[in-house]
PDB file of C-alpha atoms in Angstrom:
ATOM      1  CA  UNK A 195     118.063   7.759 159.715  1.00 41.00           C
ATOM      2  CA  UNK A 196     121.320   6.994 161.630  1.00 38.00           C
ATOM      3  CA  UNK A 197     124.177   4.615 160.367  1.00 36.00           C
ATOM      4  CA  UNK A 198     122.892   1.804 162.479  1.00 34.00           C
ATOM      5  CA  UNK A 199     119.464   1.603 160.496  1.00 37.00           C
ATOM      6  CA  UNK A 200     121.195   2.572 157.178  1.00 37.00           C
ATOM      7  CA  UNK A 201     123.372  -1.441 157.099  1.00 39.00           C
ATOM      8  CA  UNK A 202     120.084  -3.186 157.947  1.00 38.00           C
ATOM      9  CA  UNK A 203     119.766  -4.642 154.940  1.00 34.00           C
ATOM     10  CA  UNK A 204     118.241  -8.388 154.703  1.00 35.00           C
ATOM     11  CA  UNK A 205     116.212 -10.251 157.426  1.00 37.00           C
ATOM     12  CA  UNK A 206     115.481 -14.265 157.277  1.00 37.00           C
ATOM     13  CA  UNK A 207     113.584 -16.873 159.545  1.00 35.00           C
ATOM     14  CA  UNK A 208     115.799 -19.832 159.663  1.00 35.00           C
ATOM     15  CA  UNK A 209     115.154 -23.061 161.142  1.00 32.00           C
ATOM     16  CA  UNK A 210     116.113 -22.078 164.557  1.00 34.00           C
ATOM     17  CA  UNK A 211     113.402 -19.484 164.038  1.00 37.00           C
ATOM     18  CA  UNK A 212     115.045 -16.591 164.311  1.00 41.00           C
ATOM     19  CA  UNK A 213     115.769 -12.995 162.257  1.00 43.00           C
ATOM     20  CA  UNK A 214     119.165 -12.620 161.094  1.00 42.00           C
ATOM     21  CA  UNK A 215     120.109  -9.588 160.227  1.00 43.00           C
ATOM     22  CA  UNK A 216     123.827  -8.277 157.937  1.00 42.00           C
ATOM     23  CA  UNK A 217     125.267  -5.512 157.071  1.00 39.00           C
ATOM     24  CA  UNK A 218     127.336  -3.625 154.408  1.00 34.00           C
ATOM     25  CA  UNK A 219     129.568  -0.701 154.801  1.00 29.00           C
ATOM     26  CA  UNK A 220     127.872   1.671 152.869  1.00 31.00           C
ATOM     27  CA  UNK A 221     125.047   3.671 153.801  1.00 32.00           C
ATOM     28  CA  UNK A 222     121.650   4.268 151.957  1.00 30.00           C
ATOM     29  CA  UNK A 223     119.619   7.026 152.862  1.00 29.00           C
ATOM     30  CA  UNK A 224     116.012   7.209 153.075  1.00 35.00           C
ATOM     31  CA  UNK A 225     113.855   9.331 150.794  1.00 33.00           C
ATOM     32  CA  UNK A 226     109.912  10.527 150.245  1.00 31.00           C
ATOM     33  CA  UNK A 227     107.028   9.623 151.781  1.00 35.00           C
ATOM     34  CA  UNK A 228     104.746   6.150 152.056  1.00 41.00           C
ATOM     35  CA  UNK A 229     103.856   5.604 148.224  1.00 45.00           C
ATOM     36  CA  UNK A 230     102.976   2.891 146.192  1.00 57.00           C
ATOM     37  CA  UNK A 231     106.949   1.682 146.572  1.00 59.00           C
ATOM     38  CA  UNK A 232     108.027   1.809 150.129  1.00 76.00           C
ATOM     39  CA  UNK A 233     111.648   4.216 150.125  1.00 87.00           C
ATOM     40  CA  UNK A 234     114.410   2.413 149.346  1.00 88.00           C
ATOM     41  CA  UNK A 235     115.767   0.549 152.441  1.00 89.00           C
ATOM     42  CA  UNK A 236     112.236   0.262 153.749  1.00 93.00           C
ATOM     43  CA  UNK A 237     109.436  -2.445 153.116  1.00 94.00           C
ATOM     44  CA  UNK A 238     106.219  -1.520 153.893  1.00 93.00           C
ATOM     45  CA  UNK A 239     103.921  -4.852 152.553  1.00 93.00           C
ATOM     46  CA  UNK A 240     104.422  -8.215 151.860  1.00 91.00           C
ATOM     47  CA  UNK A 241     106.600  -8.521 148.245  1.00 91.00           C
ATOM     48  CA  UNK A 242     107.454  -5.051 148.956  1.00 90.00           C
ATOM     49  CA  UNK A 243     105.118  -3.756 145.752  1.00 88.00           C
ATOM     50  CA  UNK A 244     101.424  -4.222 144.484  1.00 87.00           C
ATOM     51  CA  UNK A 245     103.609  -6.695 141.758  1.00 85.00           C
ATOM     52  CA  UNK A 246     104.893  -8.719 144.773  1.00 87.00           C
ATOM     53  CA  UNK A 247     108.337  -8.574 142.972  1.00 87.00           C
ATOM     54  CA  UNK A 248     109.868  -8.474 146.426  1.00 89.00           C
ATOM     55  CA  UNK A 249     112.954  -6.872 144.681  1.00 88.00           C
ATOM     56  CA  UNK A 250     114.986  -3.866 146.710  1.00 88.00           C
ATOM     57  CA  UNK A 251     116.175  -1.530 145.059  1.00 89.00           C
ATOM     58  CA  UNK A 252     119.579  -1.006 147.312  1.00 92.00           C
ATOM     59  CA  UNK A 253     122.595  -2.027 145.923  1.00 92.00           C
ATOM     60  CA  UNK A 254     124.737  -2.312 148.775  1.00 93.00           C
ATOM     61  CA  UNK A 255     124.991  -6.165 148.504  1.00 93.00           C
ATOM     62  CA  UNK A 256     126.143  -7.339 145.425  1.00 93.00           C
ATOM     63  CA  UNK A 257     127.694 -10.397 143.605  1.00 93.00           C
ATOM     64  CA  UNK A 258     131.214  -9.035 144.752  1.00 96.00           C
ATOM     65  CA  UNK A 259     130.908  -8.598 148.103  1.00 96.00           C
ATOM     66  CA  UNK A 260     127.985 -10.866 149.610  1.00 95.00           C
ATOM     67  CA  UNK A 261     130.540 -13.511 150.611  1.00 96.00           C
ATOM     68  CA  UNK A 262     131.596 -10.959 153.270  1.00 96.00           C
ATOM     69  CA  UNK A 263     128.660 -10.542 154.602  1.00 95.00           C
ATOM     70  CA  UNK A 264     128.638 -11.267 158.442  1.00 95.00           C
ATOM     71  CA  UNK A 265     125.707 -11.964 161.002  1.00 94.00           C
ATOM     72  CA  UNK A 266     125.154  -8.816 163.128  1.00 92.00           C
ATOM     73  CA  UNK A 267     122.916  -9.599 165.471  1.00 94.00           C
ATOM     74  CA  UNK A 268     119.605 -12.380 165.460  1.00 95.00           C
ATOM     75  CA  UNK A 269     116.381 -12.128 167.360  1.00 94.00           C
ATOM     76  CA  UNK A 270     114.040 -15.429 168.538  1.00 94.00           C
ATOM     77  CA  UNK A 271     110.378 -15.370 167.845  1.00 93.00           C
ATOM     78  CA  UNK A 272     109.440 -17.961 170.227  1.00 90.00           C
ATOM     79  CA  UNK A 273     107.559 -20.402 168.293  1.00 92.00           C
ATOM     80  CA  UNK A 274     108.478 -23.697 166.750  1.00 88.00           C
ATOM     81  CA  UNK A 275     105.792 -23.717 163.711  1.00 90.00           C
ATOM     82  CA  UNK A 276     106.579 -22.716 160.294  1.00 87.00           C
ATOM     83  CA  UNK A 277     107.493 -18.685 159.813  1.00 89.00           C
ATOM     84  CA  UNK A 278     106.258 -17.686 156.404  1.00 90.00           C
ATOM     85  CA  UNK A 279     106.271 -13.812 154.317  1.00 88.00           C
ATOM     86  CA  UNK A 280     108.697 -11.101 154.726  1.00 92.00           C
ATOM     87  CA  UNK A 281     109.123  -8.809 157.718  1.00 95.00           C
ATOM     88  CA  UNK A 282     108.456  -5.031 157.181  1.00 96.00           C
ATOM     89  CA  UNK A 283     110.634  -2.078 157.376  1.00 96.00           C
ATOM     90  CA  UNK A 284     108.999   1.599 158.372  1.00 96.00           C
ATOM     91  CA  UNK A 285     111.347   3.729 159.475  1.00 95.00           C
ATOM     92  CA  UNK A 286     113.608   2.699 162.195  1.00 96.00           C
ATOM     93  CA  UNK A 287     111.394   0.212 162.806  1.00 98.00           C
ATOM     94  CA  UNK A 288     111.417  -3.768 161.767  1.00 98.00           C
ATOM     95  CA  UNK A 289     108.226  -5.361 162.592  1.00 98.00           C
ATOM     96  CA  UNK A 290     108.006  -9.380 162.750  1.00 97.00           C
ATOM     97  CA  UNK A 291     105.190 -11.967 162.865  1.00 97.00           C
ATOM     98  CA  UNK A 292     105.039 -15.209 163.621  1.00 96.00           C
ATOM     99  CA  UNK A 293     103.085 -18.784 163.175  1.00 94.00           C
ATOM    100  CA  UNK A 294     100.262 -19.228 165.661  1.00 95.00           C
ATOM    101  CA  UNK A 295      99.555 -17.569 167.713  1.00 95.00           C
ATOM    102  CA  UNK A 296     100.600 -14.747 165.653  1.00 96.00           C
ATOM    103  CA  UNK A 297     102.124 -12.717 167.657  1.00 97.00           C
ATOM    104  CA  UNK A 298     103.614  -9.319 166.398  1.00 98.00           C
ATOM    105  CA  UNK A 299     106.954  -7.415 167.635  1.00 98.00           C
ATOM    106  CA  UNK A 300     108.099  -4.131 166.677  1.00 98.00           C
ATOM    107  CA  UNK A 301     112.230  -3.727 166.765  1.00 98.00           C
ATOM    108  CA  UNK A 302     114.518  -0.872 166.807  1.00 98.00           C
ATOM    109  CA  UNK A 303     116.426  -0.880 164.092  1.00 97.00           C
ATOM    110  CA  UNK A 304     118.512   2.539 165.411  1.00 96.00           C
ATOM    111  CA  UNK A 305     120.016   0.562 168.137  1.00 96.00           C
ATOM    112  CA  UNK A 306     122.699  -1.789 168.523  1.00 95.00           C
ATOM    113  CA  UNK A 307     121.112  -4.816 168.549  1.00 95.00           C
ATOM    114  CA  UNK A 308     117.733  -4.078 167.613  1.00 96.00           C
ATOM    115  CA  UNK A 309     115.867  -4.392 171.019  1.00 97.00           C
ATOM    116  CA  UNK A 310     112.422  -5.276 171.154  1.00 98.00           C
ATOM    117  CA  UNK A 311     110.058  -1.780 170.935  1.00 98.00           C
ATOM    118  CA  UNK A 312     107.295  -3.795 172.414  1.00 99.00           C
ATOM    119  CA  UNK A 313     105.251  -7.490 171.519  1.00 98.00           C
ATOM    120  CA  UNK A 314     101.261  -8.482 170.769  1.00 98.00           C
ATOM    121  CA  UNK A 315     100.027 -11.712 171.621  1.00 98.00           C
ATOM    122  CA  UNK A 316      96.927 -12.095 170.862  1.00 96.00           C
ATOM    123  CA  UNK A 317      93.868 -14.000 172.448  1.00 94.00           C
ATOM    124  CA  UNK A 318      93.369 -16.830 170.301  1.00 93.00           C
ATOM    125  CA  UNK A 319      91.437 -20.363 170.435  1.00 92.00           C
ATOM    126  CA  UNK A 320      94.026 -23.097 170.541  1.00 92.00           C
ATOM    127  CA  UNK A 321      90.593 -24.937 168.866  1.00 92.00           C
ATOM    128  CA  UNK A 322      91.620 -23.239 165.562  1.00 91.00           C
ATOM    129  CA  UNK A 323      94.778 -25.152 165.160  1.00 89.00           C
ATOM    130  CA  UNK A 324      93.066 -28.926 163.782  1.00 90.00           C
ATOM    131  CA  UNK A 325      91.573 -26.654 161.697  1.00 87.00           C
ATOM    132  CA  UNK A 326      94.516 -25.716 159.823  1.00 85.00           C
ATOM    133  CA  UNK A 327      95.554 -27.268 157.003  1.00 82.00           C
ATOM    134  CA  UNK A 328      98.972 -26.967 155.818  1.00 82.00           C
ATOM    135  CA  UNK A 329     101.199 -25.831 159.364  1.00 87.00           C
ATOM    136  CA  UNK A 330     100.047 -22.839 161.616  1.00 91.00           C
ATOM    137  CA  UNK A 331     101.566 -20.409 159.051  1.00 91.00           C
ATOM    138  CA  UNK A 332     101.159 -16.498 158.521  1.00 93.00           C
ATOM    139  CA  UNK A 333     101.586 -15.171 155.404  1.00 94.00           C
ATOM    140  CA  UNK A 334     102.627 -11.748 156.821  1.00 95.00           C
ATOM    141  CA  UNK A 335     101.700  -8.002 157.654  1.00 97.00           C
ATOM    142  CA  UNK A 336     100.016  -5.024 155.853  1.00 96.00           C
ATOM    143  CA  UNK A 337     100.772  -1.034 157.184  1.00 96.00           C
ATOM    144  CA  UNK A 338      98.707   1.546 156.481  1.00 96.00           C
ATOM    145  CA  UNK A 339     100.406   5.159 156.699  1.00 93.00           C
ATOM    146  CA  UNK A 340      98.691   5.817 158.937  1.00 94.00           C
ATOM    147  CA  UNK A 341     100.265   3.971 161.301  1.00 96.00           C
ATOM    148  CA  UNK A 342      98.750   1.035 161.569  1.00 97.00           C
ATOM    149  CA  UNK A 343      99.405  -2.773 161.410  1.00 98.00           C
ATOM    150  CA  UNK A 344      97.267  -5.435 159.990  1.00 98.00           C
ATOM    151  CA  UNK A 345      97.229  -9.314 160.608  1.00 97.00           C
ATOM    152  CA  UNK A 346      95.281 -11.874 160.045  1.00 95.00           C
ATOM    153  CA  UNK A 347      94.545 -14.462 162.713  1.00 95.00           C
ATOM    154  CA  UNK A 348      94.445 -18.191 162.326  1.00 93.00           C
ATOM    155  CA  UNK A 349      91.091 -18.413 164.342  1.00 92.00           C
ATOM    156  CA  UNK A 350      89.500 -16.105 161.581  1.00 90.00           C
ATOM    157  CA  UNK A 351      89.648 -12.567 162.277  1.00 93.00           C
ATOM    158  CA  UNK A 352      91.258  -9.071 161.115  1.00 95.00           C
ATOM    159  CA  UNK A 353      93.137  -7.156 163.800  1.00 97.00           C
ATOM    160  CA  UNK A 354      94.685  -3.544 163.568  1.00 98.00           C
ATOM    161  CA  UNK A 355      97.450  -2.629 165.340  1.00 98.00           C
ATOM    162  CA  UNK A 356      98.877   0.620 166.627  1.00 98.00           C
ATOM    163  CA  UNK A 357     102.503   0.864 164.882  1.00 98.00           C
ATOM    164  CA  UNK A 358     103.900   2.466 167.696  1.00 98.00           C
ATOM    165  CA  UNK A 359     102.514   1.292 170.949  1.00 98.00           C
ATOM    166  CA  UNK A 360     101.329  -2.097 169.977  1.00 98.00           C
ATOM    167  CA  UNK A 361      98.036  -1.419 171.023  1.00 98.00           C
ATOM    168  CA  UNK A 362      95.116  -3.103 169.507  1.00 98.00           C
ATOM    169  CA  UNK A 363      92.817  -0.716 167.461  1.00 98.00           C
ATOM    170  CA  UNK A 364      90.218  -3.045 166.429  1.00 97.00           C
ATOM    171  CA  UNK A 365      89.702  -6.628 165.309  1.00 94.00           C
ATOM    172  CA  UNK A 366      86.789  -7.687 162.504  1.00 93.00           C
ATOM    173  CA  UNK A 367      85.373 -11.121 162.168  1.00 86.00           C
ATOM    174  CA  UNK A 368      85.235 -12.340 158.840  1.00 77.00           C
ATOM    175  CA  UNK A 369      81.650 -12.342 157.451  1.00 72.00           C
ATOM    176  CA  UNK A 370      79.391 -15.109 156.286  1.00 56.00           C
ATOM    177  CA  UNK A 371      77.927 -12.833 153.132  1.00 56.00           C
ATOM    178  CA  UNK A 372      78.049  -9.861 152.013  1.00 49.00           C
ATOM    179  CA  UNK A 373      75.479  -7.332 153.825  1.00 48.00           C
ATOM    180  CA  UNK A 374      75.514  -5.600 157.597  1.00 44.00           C
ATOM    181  CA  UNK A 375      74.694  -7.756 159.886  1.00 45.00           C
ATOM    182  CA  UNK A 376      75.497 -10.760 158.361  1.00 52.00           C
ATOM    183  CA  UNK A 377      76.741 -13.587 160.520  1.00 59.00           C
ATOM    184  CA  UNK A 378      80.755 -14.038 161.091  1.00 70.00           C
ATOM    185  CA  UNK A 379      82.312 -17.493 159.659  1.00 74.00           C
ATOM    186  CA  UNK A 380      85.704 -18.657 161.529  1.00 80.00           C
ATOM    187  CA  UNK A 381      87.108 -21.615 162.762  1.00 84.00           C
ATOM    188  CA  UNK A 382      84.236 -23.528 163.797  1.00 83.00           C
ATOM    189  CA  UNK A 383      82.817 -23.299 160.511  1.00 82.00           C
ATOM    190  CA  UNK A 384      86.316 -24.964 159.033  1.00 82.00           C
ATOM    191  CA  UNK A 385      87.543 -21.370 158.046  1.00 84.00           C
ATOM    192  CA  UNK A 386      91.312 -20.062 158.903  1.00 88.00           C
ATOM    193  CA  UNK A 387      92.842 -17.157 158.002  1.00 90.00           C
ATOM    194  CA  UNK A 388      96.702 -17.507 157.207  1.00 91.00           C
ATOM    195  CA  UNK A 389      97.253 -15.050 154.222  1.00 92.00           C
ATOM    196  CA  UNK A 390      99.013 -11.562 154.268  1.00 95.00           C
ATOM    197  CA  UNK A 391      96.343  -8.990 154.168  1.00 96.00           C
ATOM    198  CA  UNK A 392      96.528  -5.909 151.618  1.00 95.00           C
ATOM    199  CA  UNK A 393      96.625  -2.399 151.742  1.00 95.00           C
ATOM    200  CA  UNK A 394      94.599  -0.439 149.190  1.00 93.00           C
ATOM    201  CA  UNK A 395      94.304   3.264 150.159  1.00 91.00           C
ATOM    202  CA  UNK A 396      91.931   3.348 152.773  1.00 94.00           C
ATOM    203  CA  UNK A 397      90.819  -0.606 152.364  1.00 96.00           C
ATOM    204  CA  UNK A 398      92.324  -3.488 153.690  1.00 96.00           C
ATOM    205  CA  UNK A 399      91.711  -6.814 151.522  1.00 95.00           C
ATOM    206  CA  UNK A 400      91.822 -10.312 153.308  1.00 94.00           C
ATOM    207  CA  UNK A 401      91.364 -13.715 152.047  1.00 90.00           C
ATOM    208  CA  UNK A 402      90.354 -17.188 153.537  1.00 88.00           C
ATOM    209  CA  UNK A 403      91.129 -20.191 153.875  1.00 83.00           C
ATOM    210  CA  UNK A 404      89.243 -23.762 154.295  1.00 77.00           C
ATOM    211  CA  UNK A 405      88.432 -24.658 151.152  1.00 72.00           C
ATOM    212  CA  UNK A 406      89.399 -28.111 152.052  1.00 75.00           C
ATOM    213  CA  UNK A 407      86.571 -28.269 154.613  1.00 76.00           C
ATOM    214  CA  UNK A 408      84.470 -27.287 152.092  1.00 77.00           C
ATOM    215  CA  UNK A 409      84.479 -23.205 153.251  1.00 81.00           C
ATOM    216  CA  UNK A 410      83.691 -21.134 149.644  1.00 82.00           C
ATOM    217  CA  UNK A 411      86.584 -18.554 149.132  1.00 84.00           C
ATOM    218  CA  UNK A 412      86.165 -15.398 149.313  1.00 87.00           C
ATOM    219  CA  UNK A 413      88.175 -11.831 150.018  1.00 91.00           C
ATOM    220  CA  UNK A 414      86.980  -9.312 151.827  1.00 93.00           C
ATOM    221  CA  UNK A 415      87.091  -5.552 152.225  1.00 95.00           C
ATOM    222  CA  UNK A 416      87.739  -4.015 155.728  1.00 96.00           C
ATOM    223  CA  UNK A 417      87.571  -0.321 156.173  1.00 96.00           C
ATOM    224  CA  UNK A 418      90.940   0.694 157.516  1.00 96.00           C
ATOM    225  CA  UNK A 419      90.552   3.203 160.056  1.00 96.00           C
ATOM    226  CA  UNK A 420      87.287   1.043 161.961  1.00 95.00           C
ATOM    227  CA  UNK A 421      87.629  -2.144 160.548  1.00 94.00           C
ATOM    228  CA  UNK A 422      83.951  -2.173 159.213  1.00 93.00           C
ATOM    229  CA  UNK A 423      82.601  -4.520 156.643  1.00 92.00           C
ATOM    230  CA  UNK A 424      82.907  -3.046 152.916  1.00 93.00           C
ATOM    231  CA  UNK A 425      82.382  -5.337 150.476  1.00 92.00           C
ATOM    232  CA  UNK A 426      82.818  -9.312 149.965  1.00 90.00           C
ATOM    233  CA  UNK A 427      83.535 -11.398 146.849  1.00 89.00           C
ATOM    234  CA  UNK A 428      83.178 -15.262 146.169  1.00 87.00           C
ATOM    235  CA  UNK A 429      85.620 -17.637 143.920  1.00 84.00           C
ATOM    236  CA  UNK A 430      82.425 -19.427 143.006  1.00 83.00           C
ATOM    237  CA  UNK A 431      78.675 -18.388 142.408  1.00 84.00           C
ATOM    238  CA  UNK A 432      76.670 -15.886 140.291  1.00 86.00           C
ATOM    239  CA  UNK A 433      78.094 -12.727 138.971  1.00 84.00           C
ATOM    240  CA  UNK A 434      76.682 -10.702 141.147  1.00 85.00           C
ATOM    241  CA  UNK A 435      78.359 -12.309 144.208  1.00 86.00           C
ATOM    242  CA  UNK A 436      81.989 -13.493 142.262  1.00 85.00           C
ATOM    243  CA  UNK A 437      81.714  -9.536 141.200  1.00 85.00           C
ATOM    244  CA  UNK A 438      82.366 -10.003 137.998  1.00 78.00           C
ATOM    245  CA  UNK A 439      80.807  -6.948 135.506  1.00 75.00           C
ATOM    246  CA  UNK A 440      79.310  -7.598 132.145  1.00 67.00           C
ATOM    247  CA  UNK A 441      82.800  -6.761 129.919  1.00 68.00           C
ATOM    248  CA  UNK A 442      84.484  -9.737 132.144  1.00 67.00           C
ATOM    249  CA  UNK A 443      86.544 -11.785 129.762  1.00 64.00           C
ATOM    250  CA  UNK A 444      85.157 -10.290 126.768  1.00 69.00           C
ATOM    251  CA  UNK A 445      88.715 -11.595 124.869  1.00 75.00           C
ATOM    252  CA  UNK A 446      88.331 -14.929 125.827  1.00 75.00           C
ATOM    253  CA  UNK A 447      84.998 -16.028 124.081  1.00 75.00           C
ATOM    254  CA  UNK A 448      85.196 -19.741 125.561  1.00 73.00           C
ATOM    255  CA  UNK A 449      85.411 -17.565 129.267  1.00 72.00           C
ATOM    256  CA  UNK A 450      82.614 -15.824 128.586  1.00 72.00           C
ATOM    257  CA  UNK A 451      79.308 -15.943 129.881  1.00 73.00           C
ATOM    258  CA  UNK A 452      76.740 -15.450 132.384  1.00 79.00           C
ATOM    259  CA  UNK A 453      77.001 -16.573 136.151  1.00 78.00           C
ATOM    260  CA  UNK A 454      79.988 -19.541 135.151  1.00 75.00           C
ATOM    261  CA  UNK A 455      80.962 -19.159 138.706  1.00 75.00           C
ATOM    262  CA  UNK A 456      78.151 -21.340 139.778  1.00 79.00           C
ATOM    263  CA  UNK A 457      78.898 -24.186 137.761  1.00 74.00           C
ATOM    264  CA  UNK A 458      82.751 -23.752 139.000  1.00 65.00           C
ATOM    265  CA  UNK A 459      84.134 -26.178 141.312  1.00 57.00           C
TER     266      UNK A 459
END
C-alpha cells in the first residue's frame, strides 16, 4: 500500500453530500488477510465488526493533533436525499453508496485525489419512492472476499456487485415465504429495502422494511456466490417460521413458551 492510501484515514457525508477525506503524517501499514476484523486502515462492513463497534483501530488521529487535521480532497455523490452508514475500505479501494437510487462508486484511494474507478446505477422504479417511509436512505454495503459487493435496493431487491469492474453479478428479489418458488414481495406490496446487508461466510443476510404498511418483518438468507434463496425468518408468527428452537429463552420463564410470536404485534 503506497503513502497516498496509508493517510486516508476518515470519510464523512456532509450536507453538501459529499466524502471528505484527511490525513495524518504518519503511515499505517496494512496487514493479513479478510477476517472477521477488516486490517487495520481498512473497513470491510458496515460498523466495521460483527459488534458494529465501528471503532478503528489506527491511532494516527488523536486528541493532540486532530485540530490539524486538513481537508484533502472531497468527492460529490450526486444526490440530494439523506446519505446514511459508513463507506468501505478494501485495499486501495473506497467504495461509496448513496440514497436512491443507490448508486455505487468504487475510488482509488492510491491516487491523488481519489478518482472515480468506475459507478453503478441501477435500474430502479421511481414508484418505490412513496413507498418509503423515513427519506430514500441506504443503510450501506456488505463485501464478500471474494470480491464482491452487496446492496440493497429501495424497490426491494438484493444485488451483487463485481468489486472491481462494477459489473452486476446477480440481483434476488426478496421472497414472500420461505420455500422455492415462492412469490417475490417488493414495493408494490408496501415493502422497501433500506438496511445494510450482512456478510456471514458464504451467506448474505438482508432485512425489510414496511412494517408501517403493514409488511411482516422478516430477514433473509441469500447465497453469496448466486444469490439463491436460503432460508427466511419472521419477527412475528409460530416458531417454526420466527425460527426460534425449543431452548429459546429458557432463562427468562415469563419469555417462554410456545409459538408467542403469533400473538406478537
Amino acid at each position: 500500500m503506497n503513502r497516498f492510501t496509508q493517510k486516508v484515514l476518515s470519510g464523512g457525508i456532509a450536507a453538501g453530500l459529499s466524502v471528505a477525506v484527511v490525513a495524518s503524517a504518519n503511515a499505517q501499514a496494512r496487514s493479513g488477510a479478510w477476517t472477521l476484523n477488516a486490517p487495520e486502515g481498512e473497513w470491510h462492513m458496515t460498523g466495521r465488526d460483527y459488534g458494529l463497534q465501528r471503532y478503528s483501530p489506527l491511532k494516527q488521529i488523536s486528541t493532540s493533533n486532530v485540530a490539524e487535521l486538513r481537508p484533502v480532497w472531497s468527492f460529490s455523490t450526486g444526490t440530494l436525499r439523506g446519505h446514511e452508514g459508513n463507506a468501505l475500505v478494501v485495499g486501495k479501494t473506497l467504495y461509496i453508496h448513496t440514497s436512491f437510487p443507490n448508486i455505487v462508486y468504487a475510488l482509488d484511494l492510491s491516487k491523488a485525489g481519489a478518482p472515480q474507478i468506475w459507478k453503478h446505477v441501477p435500474n430502479q422504479s421511481p414508484d418505490a419512492i412513496p413507498i418509503a417511509c423515513c427519506d430514500l436512505v441506504n443503510r450501506g454495503l456488505a463485501y464478500h472476499p471474494s470480491g464482491k459487493l452487496y446492496i440493497q435496493l429501495l424497490q426491494g431487491e438484493l444485488l451483487a456487485l463485481d468489486a472491481k469492474s462494477g459489473k452486476e453479478l446477480w440481483k434476488a428479489k426478496h421472497p414472500a415465504k420461505s420455500g422455492a418458488g415462492t412469490e417475490a414481495i417488493g414495493y408494490k406490496q408496501g415493502a422497501t429495502m433500506t438496511n445494510a446487508p450482512i456478510v456471514i461466510k458464504d451467506i448474505v443476510i438482508a432485512g425489510i422494511s414496511g412494517g408501517e404498511f403493514g409488511v411482516r418483518g422478516r430477514v433473509t438468507a441469500y447465497n453469496a456466490n448466486d444469490g439463491k434463496h436460503m432460508w427466511t425468518a419472521y419477527s412475528t408468527g409460530p416458531d417454526n417460521e420466527v425460527m426460534i428452537k425449543g431452548d429459546a429463552n429458557t432463562h427468562y420463564a415469563s419469555h417462554k413458551g410456545k409459538d408467542l410470536g403469533v400473538s406478537t404485534w
